[in-house]
PDB file of C-alpha atoms in Angstrom:
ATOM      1  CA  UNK H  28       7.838 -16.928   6.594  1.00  0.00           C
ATOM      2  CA  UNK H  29       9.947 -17.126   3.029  1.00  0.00           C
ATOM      3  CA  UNK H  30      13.405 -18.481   3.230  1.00  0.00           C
ATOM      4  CA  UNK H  31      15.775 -17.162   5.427  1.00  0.00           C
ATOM      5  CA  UNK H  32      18.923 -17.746   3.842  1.00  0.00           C
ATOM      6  CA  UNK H  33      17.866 -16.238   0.509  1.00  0.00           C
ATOM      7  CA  UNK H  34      18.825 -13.381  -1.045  1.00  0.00           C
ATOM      8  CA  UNK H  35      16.978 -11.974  -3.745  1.00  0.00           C
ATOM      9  CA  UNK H  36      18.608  -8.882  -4.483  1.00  0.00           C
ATOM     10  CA  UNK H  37      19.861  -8.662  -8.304  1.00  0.00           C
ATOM     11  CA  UNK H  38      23.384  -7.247  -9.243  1.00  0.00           C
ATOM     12  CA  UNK H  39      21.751  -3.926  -9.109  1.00  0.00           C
ATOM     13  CA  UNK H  40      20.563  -4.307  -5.250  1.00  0.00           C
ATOM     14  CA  UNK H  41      16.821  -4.585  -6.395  1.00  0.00           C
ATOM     15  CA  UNK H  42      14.780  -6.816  -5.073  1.00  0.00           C
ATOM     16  CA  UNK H  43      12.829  -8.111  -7.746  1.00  0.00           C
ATOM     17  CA  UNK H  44      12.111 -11.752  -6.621  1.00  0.00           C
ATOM     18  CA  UNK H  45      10.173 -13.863  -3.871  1.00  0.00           C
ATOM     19  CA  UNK H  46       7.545 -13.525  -2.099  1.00  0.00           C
ATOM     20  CA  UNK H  47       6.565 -10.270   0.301  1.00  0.00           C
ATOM     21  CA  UNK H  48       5.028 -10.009   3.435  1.00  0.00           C
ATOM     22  CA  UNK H  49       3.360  -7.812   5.711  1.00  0.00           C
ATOM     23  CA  UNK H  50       3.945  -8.722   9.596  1.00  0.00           C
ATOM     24  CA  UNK H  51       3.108  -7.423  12.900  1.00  0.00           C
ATOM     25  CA  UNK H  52       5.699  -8.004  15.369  1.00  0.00           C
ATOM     26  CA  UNK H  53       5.366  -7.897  19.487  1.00  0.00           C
ATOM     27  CA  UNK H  54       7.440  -4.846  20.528  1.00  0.00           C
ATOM     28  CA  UNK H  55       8.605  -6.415  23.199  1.00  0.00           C
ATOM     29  CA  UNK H  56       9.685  -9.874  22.285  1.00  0.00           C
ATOM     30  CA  UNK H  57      10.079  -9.728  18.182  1.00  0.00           C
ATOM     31  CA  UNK H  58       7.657 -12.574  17.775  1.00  0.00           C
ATOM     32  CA  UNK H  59       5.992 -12.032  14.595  1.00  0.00           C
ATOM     33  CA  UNK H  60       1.703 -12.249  15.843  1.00  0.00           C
ATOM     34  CA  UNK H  61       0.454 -12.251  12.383  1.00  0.00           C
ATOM     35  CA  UNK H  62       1.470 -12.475   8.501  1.00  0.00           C
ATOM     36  CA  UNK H  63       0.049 -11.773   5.427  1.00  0.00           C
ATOM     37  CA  UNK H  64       1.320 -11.892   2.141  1.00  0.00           C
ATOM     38  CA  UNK H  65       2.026  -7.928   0.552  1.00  0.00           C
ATOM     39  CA  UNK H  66      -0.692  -6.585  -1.436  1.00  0.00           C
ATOM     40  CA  UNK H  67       0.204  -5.918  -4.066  1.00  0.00           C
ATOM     41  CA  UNK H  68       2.034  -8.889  -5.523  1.00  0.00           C
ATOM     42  CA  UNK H  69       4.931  -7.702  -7.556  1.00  0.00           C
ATOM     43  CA  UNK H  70       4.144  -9.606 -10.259  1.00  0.00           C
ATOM     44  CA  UNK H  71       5.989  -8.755 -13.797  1.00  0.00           C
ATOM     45  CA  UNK H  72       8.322  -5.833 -13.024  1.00  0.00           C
ATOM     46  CA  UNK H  73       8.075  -4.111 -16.405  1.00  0.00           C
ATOM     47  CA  UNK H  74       4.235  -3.977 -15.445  1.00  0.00           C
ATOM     48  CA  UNK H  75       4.905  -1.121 -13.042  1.00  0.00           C
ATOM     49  CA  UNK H  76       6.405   1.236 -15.421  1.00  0.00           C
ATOM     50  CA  UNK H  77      10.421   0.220 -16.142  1.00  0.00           C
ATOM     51  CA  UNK H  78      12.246  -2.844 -16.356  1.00  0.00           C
ATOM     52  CA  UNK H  79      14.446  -2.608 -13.990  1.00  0.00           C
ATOM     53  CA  UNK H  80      12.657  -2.273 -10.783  1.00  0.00           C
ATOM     54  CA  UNK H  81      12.342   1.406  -9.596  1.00  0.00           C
ATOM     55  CA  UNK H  82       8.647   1.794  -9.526  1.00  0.00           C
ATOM     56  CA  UNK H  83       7.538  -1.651  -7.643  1.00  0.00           C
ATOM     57  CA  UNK H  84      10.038  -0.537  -5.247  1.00  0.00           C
ATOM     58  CA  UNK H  85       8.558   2.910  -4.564  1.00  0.00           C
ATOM     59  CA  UNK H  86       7.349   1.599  -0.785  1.00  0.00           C
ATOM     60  CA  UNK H  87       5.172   4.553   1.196  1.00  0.00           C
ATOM     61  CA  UNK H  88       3.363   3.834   4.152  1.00  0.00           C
ATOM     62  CA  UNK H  89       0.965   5.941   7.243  1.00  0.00           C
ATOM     63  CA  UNK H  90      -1.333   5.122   9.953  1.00  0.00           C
ATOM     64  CA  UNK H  91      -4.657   5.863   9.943  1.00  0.00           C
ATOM     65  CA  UNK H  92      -7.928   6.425  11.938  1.00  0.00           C
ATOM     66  CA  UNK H  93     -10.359   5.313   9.016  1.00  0.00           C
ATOM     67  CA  UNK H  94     -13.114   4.568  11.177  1.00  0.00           C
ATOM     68  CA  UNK H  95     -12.308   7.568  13.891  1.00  0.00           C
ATOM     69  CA  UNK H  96     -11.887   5.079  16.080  1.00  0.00           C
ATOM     70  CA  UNK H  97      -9.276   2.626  15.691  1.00  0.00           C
ATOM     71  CA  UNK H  98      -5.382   2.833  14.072  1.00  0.00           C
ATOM     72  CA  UNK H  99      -4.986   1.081  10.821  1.00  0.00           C
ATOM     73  CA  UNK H 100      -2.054   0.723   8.471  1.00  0.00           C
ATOM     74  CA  UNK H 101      -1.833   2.336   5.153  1.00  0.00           C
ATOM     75  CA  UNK H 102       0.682   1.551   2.323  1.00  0.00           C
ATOM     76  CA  UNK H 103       1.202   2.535  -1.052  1.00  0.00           C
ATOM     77  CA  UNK H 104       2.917   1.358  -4.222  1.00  0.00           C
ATOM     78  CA  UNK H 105       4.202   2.223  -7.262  1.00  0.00           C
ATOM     79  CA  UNK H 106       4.345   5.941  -8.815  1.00  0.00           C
ATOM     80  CA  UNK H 107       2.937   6.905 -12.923  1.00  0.00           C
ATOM     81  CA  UNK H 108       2.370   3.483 -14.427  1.00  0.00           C
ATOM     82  CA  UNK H 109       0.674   1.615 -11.832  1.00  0.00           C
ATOM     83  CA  UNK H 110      -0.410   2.499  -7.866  1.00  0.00           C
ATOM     84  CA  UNK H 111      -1.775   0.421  -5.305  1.00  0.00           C
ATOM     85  CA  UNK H 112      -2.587   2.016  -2.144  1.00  0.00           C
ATOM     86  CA  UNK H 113      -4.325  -0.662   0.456  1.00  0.00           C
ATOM     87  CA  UNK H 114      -5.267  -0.472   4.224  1.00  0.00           C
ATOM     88  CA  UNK H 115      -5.152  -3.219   6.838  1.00  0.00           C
ATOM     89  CA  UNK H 116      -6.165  -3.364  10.706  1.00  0.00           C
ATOM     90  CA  UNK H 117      -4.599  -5.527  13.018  1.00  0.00           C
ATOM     91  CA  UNK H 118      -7.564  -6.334  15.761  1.00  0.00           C
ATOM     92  CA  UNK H 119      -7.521  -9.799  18.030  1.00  0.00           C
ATOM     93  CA  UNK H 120      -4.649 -10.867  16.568  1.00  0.00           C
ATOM     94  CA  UNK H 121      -5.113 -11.066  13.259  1.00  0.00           C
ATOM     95  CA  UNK H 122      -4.635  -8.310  10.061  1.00  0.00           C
ATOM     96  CA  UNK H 123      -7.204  -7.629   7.914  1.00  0.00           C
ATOM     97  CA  UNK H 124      -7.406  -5.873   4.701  1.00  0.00           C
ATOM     98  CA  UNK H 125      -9.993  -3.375   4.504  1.00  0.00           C
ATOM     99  CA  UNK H 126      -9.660  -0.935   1.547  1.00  0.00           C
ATOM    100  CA  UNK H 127      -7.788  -1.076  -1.191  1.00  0.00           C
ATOM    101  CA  UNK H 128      -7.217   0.710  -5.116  1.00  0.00           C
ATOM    102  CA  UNK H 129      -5.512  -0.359  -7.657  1.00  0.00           C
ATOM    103  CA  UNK H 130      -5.094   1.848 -10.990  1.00  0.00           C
ATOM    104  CA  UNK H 131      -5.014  -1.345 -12.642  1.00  0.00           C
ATOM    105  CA  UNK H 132      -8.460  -1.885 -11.440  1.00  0.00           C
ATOM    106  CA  UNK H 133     -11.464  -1.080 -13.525  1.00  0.00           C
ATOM    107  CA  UNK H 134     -12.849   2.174 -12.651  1.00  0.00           C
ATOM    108  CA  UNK H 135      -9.434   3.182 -11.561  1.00  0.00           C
ATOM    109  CA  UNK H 136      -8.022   3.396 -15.091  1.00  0.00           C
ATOM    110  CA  UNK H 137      -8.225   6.797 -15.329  1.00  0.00           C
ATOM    111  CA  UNK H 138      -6.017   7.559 -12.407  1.00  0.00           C
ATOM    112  CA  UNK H 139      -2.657   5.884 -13.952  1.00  0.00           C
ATOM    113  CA  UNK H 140      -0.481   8.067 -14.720  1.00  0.00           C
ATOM    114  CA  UNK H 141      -0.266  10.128 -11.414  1.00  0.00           C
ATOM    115  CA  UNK H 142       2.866  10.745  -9.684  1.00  0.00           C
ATOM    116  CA  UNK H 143       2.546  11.956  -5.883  1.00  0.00           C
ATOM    117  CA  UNK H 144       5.450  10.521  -3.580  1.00  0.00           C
ATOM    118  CA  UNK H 145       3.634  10.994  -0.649  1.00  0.00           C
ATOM    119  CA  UNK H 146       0.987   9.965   1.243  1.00  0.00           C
ATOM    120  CA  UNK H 147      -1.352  10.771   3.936  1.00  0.00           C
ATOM    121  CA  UNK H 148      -4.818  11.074   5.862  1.00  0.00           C
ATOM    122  CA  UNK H 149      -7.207  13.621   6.539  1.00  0.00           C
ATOM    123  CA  UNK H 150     -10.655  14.247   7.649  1.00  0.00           C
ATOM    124  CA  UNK H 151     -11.340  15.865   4.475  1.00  0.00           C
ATOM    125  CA  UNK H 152     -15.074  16.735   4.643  1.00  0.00           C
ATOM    126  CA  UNK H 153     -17.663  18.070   7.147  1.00  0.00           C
ATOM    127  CA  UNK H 154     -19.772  14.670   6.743  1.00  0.00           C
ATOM    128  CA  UNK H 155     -16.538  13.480   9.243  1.00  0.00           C
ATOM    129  CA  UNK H 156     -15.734  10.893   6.392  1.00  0.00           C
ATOM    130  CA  UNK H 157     -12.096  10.192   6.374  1.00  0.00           C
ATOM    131  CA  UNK H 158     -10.472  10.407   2.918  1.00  0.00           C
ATOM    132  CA  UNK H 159      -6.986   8.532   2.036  1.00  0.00           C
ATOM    133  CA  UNK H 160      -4.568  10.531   0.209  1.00  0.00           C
ATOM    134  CA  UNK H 161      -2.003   9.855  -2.479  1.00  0.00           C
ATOM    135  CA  UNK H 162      -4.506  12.031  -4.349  1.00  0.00           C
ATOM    136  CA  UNK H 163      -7.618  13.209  -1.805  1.00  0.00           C
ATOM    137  CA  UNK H 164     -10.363  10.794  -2.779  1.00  0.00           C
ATOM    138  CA  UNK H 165     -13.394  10.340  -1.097  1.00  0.00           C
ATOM    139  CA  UNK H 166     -14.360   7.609   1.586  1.00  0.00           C
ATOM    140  CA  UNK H 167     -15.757   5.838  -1.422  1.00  0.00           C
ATOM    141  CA  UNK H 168     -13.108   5.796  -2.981  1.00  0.00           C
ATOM    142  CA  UNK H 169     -13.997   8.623  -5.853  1.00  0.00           C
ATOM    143  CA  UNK H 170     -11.182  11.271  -6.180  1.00  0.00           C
ATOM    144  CA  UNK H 171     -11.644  14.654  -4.942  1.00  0.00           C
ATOM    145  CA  UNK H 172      -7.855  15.785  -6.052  1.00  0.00           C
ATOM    146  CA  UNK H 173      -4.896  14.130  -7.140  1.00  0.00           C
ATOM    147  CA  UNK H 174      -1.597  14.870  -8.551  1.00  0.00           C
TER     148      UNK H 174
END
């Protein structure tokens, strides 16, 4: 995956180029088992909120029982200008994506601007839907709070 003898930090230590990836590794061995590329592509830098890199590299991550069930992986971001916050599981093998927001996103607009450096989980209603927080929205996706 990528090119292992590049480095694409800029004079600054950002990393601002190449491609990004999400892998699951075996514990035991370090093989990688599976490897997607990182939603959200970086894309244009300045996009995010400043030119120079800090918001596409504001990285926050969680695990989470969305279906009650089984661990999956949450990861967010971005902070103010732009936030993507998108979960995966890893079952047989193979990740999967299987939620994601984007304040870029129509229907999401509204939500730009929003600055919480955190994020979490929580069973956040006594229907026993599970809610995703960087904000506490609802399991379809519509906000109940947020920052």
């Amino acid at each position: 995956m990528g090119d292992a003898d590049a480095d694409h930090r800029n004079s600054s230590g950002y990393v601002l180029l190449g491609d990004e990836f999400l892998t699951v590794f075996d514990g035991q061995i370090g093989a990688a088992l599976d490897t997607v590329d990182y939603d959200p592509p970086r894309g244009d830098v300045a996009s995010w909120g400043n030119g120079y890199g800090n918001r596409v590299d504001r990285f926050l991550a969680a695990v989470a029982y969305l279906d009650g069930e089984h661990p999956s992986a949450m990861f967010s971001c971005g902070y103010y200008t732009r936030t993507v916050l998108v979960s995966y599981n890893f079952h047989n093998g193979k990740l999967s994506k299987v939620w994601g927001f984007d304040t870029n996103d129509d229907g999401y607009t509204g939500h730009t601007g929003q600055g919480n450096h955190i994020i979490g989980y929580a069973n956040g209603s006594t229907l026993g839907n599970k809610h995703k927080m960087n904000a506490l929205n609802n399991h379809d996706v519509s906000f109940i709070i947020h920052s």
